Short mmCIF file of C-alpha atoms and ligand atoms in Angstrom, two decimals:
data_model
loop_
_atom_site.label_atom_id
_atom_site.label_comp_id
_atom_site.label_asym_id
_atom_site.label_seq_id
_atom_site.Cartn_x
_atom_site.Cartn_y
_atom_site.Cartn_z
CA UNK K 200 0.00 0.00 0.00
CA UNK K 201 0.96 3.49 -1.14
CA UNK K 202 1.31 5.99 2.53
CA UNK K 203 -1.14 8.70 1.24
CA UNK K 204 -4.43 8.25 3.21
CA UNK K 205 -7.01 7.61 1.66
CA UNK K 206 -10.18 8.27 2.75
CA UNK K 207 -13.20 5.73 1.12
CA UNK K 208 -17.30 5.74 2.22
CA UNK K 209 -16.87 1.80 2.76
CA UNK K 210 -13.81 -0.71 3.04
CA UNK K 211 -14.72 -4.22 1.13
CA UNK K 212 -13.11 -6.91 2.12
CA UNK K 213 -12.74 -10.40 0.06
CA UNK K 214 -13.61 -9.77 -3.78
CA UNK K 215 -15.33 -13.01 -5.00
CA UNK K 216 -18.69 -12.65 -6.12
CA UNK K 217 -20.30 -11.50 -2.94
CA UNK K 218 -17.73 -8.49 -2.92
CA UNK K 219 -17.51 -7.88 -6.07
CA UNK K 220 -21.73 -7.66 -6.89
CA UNK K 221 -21.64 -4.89 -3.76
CA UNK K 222 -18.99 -3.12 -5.30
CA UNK K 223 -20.68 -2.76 -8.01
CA UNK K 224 -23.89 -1.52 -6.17
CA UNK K 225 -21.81 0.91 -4.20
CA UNK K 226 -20.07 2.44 -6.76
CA UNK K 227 -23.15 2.94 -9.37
CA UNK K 228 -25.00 4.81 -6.42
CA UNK K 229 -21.54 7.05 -6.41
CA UNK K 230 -20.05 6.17 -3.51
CA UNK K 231 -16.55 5.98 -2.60
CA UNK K 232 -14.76 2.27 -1.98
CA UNK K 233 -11.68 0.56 -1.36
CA UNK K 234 -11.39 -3.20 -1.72
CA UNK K 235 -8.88 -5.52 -0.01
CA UNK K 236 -8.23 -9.26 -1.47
CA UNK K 237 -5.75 -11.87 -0.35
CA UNK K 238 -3.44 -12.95 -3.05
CA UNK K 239 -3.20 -17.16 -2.85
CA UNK K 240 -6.36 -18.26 -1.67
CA UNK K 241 -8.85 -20.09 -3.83
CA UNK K 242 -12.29 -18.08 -3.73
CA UNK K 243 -15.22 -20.10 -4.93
CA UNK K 244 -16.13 -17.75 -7.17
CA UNK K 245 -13.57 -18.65 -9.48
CA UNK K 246 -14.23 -22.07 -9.77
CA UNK K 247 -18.07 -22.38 -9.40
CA UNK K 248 -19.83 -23.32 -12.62
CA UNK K 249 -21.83 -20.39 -12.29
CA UNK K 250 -25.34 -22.86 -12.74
CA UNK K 251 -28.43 -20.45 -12.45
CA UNK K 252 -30.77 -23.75 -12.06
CA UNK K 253 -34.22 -22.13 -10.69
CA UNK K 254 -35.95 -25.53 -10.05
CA UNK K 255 -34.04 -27.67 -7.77
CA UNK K 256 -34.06 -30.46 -5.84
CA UNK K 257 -36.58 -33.63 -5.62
CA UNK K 258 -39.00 -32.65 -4.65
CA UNK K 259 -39.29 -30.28 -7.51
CA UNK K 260 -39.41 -26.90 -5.91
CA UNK K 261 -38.52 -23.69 -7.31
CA UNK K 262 -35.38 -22.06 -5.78
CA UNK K 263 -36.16 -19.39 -3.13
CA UNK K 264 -37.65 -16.12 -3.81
CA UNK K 265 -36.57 -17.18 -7.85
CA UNK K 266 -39.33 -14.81 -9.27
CA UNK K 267 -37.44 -12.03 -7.59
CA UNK K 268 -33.86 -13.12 -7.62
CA UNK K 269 -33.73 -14.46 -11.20
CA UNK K 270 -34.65 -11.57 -13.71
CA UNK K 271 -32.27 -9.23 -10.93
CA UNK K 272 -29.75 -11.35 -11.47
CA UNK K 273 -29.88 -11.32 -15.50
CA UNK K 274 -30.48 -7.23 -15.64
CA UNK K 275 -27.85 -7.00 -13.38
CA UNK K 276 -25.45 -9.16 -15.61
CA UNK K 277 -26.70 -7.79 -18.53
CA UNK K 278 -25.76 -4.18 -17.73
CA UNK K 279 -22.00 -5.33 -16.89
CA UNK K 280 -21.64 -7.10 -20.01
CA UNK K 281 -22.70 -3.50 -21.85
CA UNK K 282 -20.70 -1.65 -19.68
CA UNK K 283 -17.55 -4.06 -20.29
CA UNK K 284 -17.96 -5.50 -23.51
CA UNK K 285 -17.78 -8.94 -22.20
CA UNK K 286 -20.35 -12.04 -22.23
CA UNK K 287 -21.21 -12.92 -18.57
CA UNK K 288 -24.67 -14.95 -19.18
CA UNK K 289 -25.51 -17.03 -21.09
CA UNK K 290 -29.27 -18.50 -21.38
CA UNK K 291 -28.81 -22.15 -21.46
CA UNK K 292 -31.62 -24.68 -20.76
CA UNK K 293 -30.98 -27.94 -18.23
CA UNK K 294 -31.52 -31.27 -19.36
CA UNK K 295 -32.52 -33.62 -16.36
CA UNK K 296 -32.28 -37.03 -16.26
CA UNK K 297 -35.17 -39.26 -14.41
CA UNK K 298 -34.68 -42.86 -13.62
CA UNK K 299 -37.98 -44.21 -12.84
CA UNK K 300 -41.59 -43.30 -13.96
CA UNK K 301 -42.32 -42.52 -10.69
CA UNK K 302 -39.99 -39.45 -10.79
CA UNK K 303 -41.04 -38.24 -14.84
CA UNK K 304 -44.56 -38.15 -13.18
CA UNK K 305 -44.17 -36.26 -10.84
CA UNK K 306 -42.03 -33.92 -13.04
CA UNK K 307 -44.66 -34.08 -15.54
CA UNK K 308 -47.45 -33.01 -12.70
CA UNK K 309 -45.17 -30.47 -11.47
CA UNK K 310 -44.71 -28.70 -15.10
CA UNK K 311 -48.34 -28.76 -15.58
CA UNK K 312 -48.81 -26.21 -12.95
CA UNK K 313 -49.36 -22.79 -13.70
CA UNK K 314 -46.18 -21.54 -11.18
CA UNK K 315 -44.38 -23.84 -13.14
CA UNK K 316 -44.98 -23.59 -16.16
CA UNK K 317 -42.31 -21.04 -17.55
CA UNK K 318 -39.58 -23.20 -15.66
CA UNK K 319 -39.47 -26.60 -16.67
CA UNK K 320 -41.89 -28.84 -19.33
CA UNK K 321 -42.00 -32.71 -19.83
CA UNK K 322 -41.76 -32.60 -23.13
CA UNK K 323 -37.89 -32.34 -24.69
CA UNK K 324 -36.04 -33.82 -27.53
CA UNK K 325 -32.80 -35.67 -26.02
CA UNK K 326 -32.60 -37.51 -29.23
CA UNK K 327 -29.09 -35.72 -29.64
CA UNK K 328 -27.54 -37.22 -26.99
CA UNK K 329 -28.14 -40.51 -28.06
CA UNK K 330 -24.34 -41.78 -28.36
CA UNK K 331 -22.91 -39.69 -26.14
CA UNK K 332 -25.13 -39.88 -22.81
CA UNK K 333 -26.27 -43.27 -21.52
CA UNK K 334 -29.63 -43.99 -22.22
CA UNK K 335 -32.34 -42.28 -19.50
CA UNK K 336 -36.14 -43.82 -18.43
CA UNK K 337 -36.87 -39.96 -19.16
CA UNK K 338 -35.65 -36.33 -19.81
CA UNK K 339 -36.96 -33.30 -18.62
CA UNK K 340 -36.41 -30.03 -19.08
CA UNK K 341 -35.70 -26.31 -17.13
CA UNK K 342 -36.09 -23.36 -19.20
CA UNK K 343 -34.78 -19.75 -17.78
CA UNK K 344 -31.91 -21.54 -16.43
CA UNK K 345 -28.35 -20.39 -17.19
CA UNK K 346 -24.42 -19.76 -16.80
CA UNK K 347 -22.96 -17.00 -15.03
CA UNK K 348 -18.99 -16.97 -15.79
CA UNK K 349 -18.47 -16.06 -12.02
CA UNK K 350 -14.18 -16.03 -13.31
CA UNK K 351 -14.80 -13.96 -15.76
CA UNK K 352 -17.12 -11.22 -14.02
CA UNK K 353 -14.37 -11.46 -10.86
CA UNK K 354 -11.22 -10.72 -13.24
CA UNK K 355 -12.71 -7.97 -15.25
CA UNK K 356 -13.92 -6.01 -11.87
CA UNK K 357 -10.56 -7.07 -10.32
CA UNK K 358 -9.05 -5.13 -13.35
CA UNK K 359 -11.00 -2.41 -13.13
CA UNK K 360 -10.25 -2.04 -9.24
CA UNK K 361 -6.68 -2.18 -9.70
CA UNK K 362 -7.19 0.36 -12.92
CA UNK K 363 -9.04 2.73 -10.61
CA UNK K 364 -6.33 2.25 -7.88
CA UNK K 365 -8.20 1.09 -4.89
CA UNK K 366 -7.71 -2.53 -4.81
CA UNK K 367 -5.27 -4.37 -1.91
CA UNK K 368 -3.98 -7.14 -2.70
CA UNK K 369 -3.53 -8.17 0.96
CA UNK K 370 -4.93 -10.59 3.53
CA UNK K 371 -6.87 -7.96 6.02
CA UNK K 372 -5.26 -8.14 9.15
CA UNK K 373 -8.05 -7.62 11.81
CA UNK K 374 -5.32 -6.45 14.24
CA UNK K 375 -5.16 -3.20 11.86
CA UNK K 376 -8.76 -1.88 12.56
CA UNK K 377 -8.15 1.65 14.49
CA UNK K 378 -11.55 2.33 15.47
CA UNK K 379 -12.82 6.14 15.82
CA UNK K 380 -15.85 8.11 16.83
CA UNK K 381 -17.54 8.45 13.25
CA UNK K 382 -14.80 7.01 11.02
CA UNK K 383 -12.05 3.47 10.82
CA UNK K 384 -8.36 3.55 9.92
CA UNK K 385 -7.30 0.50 8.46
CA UNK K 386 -4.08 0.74 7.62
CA UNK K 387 -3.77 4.00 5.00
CA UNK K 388 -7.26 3.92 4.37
CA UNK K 389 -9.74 5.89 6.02
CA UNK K 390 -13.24 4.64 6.08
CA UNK K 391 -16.89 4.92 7.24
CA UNK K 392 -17.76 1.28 7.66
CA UNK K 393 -15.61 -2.09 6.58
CA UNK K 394 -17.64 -5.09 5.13
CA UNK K 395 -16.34 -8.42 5.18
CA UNK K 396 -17.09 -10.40 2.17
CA UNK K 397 -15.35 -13.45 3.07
CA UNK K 398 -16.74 -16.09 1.40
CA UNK K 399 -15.89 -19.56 4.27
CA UNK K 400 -12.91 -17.86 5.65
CA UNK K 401 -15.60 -15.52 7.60
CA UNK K 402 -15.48 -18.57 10.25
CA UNK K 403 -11.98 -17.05 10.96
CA UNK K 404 -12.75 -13.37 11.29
CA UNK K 405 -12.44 -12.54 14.58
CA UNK K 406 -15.90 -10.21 14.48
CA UNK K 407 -18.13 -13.05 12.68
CA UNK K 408 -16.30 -16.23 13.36
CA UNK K 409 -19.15 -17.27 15.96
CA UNK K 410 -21.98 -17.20 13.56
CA UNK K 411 -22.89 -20.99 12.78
CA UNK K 412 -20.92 -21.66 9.45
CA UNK K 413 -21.43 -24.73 7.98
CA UNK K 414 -19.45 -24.47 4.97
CA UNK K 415 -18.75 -27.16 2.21
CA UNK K 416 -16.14 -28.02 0.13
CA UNK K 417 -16.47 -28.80 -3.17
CA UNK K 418 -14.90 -30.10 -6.51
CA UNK K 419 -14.70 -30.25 -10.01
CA UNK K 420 -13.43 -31.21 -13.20
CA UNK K 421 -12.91 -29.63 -16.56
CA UNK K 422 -13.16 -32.33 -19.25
CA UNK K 423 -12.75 -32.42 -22.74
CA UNK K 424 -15.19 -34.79 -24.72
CA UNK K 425 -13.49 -34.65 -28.10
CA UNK K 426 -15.94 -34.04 -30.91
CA UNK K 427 -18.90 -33.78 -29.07
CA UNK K 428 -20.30 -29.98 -28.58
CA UNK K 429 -23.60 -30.03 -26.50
CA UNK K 430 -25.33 -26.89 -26.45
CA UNK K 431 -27.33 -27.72 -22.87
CA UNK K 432 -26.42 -28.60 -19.52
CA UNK K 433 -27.07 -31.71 -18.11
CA UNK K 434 -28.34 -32.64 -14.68
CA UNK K 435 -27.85 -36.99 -14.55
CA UNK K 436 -26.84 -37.20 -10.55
CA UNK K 437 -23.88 -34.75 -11.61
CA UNK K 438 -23.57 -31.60 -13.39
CA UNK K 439 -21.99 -31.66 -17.14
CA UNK K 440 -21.66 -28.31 -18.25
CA UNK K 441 -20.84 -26.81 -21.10
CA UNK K 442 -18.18 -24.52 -21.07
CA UNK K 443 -16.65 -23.65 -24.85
CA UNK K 444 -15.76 -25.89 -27.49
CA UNK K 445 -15.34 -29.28 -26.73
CA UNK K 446 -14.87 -28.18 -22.76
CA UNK K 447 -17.07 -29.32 -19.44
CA UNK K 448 -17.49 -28.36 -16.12
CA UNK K 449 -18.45 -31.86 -14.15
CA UNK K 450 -19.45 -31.62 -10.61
CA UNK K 451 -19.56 -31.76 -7.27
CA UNK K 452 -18.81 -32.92 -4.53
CA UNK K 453 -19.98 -31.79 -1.05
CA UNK K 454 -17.68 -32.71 2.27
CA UNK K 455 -18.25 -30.57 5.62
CA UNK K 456 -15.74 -31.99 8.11
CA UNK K 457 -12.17 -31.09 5.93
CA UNK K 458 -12.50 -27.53 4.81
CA UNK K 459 -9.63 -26.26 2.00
CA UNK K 460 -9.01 -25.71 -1.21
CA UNK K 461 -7.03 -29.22 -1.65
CA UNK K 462 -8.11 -31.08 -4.47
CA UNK K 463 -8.21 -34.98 -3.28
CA UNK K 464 -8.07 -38.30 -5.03
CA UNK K 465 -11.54 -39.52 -2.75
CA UNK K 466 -13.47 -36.39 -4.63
CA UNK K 467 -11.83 -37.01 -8.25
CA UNK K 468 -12.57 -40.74 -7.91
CA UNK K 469 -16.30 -39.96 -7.21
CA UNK K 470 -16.66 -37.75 -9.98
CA UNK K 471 -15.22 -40.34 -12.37
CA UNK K 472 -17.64 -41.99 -11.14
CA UNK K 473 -20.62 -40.11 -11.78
CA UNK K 474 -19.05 -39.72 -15.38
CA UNK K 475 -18.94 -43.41 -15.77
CA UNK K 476 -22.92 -43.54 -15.19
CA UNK K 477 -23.15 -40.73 -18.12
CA UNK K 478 -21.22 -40.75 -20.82
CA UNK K 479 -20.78 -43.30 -23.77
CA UNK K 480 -17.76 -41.70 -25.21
CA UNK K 481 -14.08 -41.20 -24.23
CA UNK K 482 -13.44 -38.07 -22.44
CA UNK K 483 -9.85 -36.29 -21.13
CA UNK K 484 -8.91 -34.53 -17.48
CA UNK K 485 -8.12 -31.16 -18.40
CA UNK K 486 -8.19 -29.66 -14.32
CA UNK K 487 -9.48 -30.51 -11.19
CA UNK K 488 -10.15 -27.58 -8.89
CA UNK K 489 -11.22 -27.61 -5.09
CA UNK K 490 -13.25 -24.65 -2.97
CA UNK K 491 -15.29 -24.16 -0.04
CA UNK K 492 -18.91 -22.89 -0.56
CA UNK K 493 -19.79 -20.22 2.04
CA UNK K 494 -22.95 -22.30 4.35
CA UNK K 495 -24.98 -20.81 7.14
CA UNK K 496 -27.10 -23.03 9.55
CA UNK K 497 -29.86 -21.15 8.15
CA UNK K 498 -29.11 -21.68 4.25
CA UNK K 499 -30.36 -17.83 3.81
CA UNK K 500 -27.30 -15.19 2.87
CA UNK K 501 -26.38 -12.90 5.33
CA UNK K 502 -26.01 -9.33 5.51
CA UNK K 503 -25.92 -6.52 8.39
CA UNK K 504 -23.61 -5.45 11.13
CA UNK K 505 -21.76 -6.69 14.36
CA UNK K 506 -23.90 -5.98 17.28
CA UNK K 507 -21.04 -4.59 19.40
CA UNK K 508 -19.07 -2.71 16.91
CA UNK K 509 -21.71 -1.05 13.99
CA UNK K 510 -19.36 0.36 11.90
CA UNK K 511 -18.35 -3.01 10.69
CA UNK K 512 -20.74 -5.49 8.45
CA UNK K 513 -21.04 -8.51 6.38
CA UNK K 514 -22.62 -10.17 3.00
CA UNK K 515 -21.97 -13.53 3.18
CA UNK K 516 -23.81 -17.42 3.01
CA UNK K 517 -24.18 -17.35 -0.50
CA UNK K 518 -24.11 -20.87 -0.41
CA UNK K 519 -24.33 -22.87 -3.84
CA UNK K 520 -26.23 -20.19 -5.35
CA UNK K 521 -23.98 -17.19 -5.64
CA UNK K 522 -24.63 -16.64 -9.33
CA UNK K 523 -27.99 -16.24 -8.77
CA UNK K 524 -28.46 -14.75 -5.47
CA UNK K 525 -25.70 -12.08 -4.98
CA UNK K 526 -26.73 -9.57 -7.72
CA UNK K 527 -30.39 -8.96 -5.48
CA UNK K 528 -29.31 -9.11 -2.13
CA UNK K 529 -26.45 -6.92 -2.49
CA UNK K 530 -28.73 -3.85 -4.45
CA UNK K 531 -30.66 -4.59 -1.16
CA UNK K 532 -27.78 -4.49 0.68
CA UNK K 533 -26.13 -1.40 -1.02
CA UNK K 534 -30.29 0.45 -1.05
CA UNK K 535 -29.99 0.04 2.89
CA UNK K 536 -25.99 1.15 3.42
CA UNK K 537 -27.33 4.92 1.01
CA UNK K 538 -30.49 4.98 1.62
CA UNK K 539 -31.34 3.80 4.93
CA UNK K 540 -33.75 1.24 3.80
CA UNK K 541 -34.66 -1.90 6.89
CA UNK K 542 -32.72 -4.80 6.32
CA UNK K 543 -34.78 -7.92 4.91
CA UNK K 544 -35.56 -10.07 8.45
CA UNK K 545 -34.84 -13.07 6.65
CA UNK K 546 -31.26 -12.33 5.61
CA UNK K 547 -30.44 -9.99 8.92
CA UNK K 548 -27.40 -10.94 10.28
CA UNK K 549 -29.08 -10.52 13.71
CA UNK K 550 -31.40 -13.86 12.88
CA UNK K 551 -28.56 -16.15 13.15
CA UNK K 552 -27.07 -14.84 16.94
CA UNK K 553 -28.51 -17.30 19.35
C1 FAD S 804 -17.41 -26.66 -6.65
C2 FAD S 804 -18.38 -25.53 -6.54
C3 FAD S 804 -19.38 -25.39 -7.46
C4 FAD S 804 -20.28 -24.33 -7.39
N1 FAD S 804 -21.21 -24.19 -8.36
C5 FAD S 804 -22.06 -23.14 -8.31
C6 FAD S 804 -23.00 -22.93 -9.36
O1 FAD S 804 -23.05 -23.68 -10.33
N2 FAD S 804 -23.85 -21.86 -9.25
C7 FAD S 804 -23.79 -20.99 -8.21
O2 FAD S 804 -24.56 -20.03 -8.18
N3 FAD S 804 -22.90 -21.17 -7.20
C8 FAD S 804 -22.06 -22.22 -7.23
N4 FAD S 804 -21.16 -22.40 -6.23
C9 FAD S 804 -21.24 -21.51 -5.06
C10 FAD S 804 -20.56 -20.17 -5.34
O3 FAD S 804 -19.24 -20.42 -5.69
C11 FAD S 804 -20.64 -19.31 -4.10
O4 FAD S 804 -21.98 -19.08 -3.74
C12 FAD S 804 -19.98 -17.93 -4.30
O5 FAD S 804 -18.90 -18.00 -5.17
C13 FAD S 804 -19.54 -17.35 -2.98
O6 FAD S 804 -18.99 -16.09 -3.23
P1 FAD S 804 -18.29 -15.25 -2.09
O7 FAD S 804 -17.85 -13.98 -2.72
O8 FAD S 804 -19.13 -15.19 -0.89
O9 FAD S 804 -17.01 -16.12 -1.66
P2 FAD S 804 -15.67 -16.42 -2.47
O10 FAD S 804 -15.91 -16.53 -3.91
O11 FAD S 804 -14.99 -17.56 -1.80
O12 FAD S 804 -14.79 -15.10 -2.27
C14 FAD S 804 -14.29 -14.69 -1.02
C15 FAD S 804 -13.05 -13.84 -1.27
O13 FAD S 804 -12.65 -13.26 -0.05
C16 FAD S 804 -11.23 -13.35 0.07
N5 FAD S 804 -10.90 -13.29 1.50
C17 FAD S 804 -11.36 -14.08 2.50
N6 FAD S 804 -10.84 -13.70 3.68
C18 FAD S 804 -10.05 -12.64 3.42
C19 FAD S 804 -9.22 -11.80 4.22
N7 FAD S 804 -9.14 -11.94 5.56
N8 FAD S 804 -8.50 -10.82 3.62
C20 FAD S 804 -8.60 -10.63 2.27
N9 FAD S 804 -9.35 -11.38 1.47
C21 FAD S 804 -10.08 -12.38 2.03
C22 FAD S 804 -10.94 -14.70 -0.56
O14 FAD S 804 -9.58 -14.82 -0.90
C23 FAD S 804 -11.86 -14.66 -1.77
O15 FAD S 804 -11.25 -14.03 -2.86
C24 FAD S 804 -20.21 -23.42 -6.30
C25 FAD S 804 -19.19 -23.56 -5.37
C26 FAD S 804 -18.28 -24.60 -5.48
C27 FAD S 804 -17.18 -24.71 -4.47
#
């Protein structure tokens, strides 16, 4: 860091997606920032396939306040790639795989239903895949779904940060916080409030580390399947993804108890695995990646302030879902930071202290 002080509106720390999306918010309503980002540490934003999948699950059940969060999301995205000059989203329907008849019906009762509808339909041609996928009892399909190239949006704010001088490439050192009446020095910058974007490593700041984290790890593959160029995703137990020419993102994994960034031969052996019960053609190991998805008990995301010291705050729990949550909650975020507005009781940090 340079010695001039600088003096910011708000201090962001950790720029995956979390930090990045308020960022964003901040700066469009013209406020002042400064963001701090530890070199060496995998964030899950760079690795996370970015799946915007608003039907989940199986029971069949449309992802949490979807209606809302989904068309945010896209507007929000949209606007960045015209600002940038870079695709971010991309629309791209899911192709999921049912085993029994038991589960098509219900599928097939589920897209009958007028709430449903626009989401998913029982009625898609797979006849494509035939070949390359393993034959399936049934297909169905989710419409609206998509891919948010969480790397790419990261990198191209990251540049713009460091362009705009006020990016740290640091790890924040909690020691550093001088706290004043109406005003923080950290280090030389001089702030109004600091808000940790952590991702998982939250369960380490000394501020939030007792809120109940219950993060999970999880990993990947990058394949290539030479020759074959599939235009949707598919959901068949795992995720196959397509990610550019003849490249695919396959995954994941989910493990609670060992939480790094170490990619291990238990995970890679399971999703061979899962790729053995798919495809019908020969495929290469391009990468194997490793991150920890940021969990709270609740499985809400969390935003708001430390009950003992106000000036600092967090936007976290973004869970598997970053792509699609973190554009909405952190306008809502950013609306209540200018504007005053009540936090959402459902995402308030204050929900999760015992
Ligand atoms: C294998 C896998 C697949 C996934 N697939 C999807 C998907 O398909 N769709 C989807 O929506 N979501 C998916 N997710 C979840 C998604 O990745 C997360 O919801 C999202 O990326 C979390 O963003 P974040 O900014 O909170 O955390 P992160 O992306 O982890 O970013 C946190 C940042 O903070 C920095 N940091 C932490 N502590 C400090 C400190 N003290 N000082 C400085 N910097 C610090 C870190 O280095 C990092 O850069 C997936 C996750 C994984 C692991």
């Amino acid at each position: 860091m340079n010695h001039e002080l600088k003096t910011t509106d708000y201090l962001i720390v950790g720029q995956g997606i979390a930090g990045t999306m308020l960022a964003h918010f901040l700066l469009k309503a013209g406020k002042k920032i400064a963001i701090v980002d530890a070199p060496d540490q995998q964030a899950a934003s760079k690795v996370a396939a970015g799946i915007i999948n608003p039907v989940t699950g199986r029971r069949i059940v449309k992802s949490w306040r979807i209606d809302d969060l989904l068309p945010f999301a896209i507007e929000t995205y949209r606007e960045i790639e015209a600002r940038f000059g870079v695709k971010i989203f991309t629309q791209k329907n899911i192709l999921r795989s049912f085993d029994t008849n038991k589960q098509f019906q219900d599928w097939s009762v589920k897209s009958g239903r007028e709430d449903m509808r626009d989401y998913i339909s029982d009625e898609c041609d797979a006849s494509h895949l035939n070949g390359i996928i393993k034959p399936k009892f049934a297909w169905g399909e989710i419409h609206t779904s998509g891919r948010t190239d969480l790397a790419v949006l990261t990198q191209i704010y990251r540049n713009f940060f460091i362009e705009n001088n006020i990016f740290f490439e640091e790890k924040f050192n909690y020691n550093k916080i001088e706290f004043r009446d109406n005003e923080l020095i950290y280090k030389q910058i001089k702030t109004t409030k600091i808000i940790f974007c952590e991702g998982w490593r939250s369960a380490f700041n000394p501020y939030f580390g007792d809120l109940p984290h219950e993060a999970a790890k999880g990993e990947l593959l990058i394949i290539r399947i030479p020759g074959v160029r599939l235009n949707k995703m598919i959901k068949s137990g795992i995720f196959v993804v397509p990610v550019g020419g003849e490249k695919y993102w396959v995954g994941s994994t989910y493990e609670w108890d060992e939480l790094n960034d170490n990619p291990t031969e238990a995970a890679r052996s399971k999703l061979i695995t899962g790729l053995q019960k798919i495809l019908e053609v020969p495929y290469e190991i391009l990468e194997h990646h490793a991150a920890v998805r940021p969990v709270f008990k609740h499985r809400r995301p969390v935003t708001g302030w430390h009950t003992e010291h106000p000036q600092l705050g967090i936007f976290n729990g973004l869970g598997t879902k970053g792509a699609s949550i973190a554009p909405f909650w952190a306008a809502h975020f950013c609306r209540h930071l200018c504007e005053g507005t009540p936090l959402d009781e459902e995402v308030e940090v204050g929900s999760l202290y015992p």
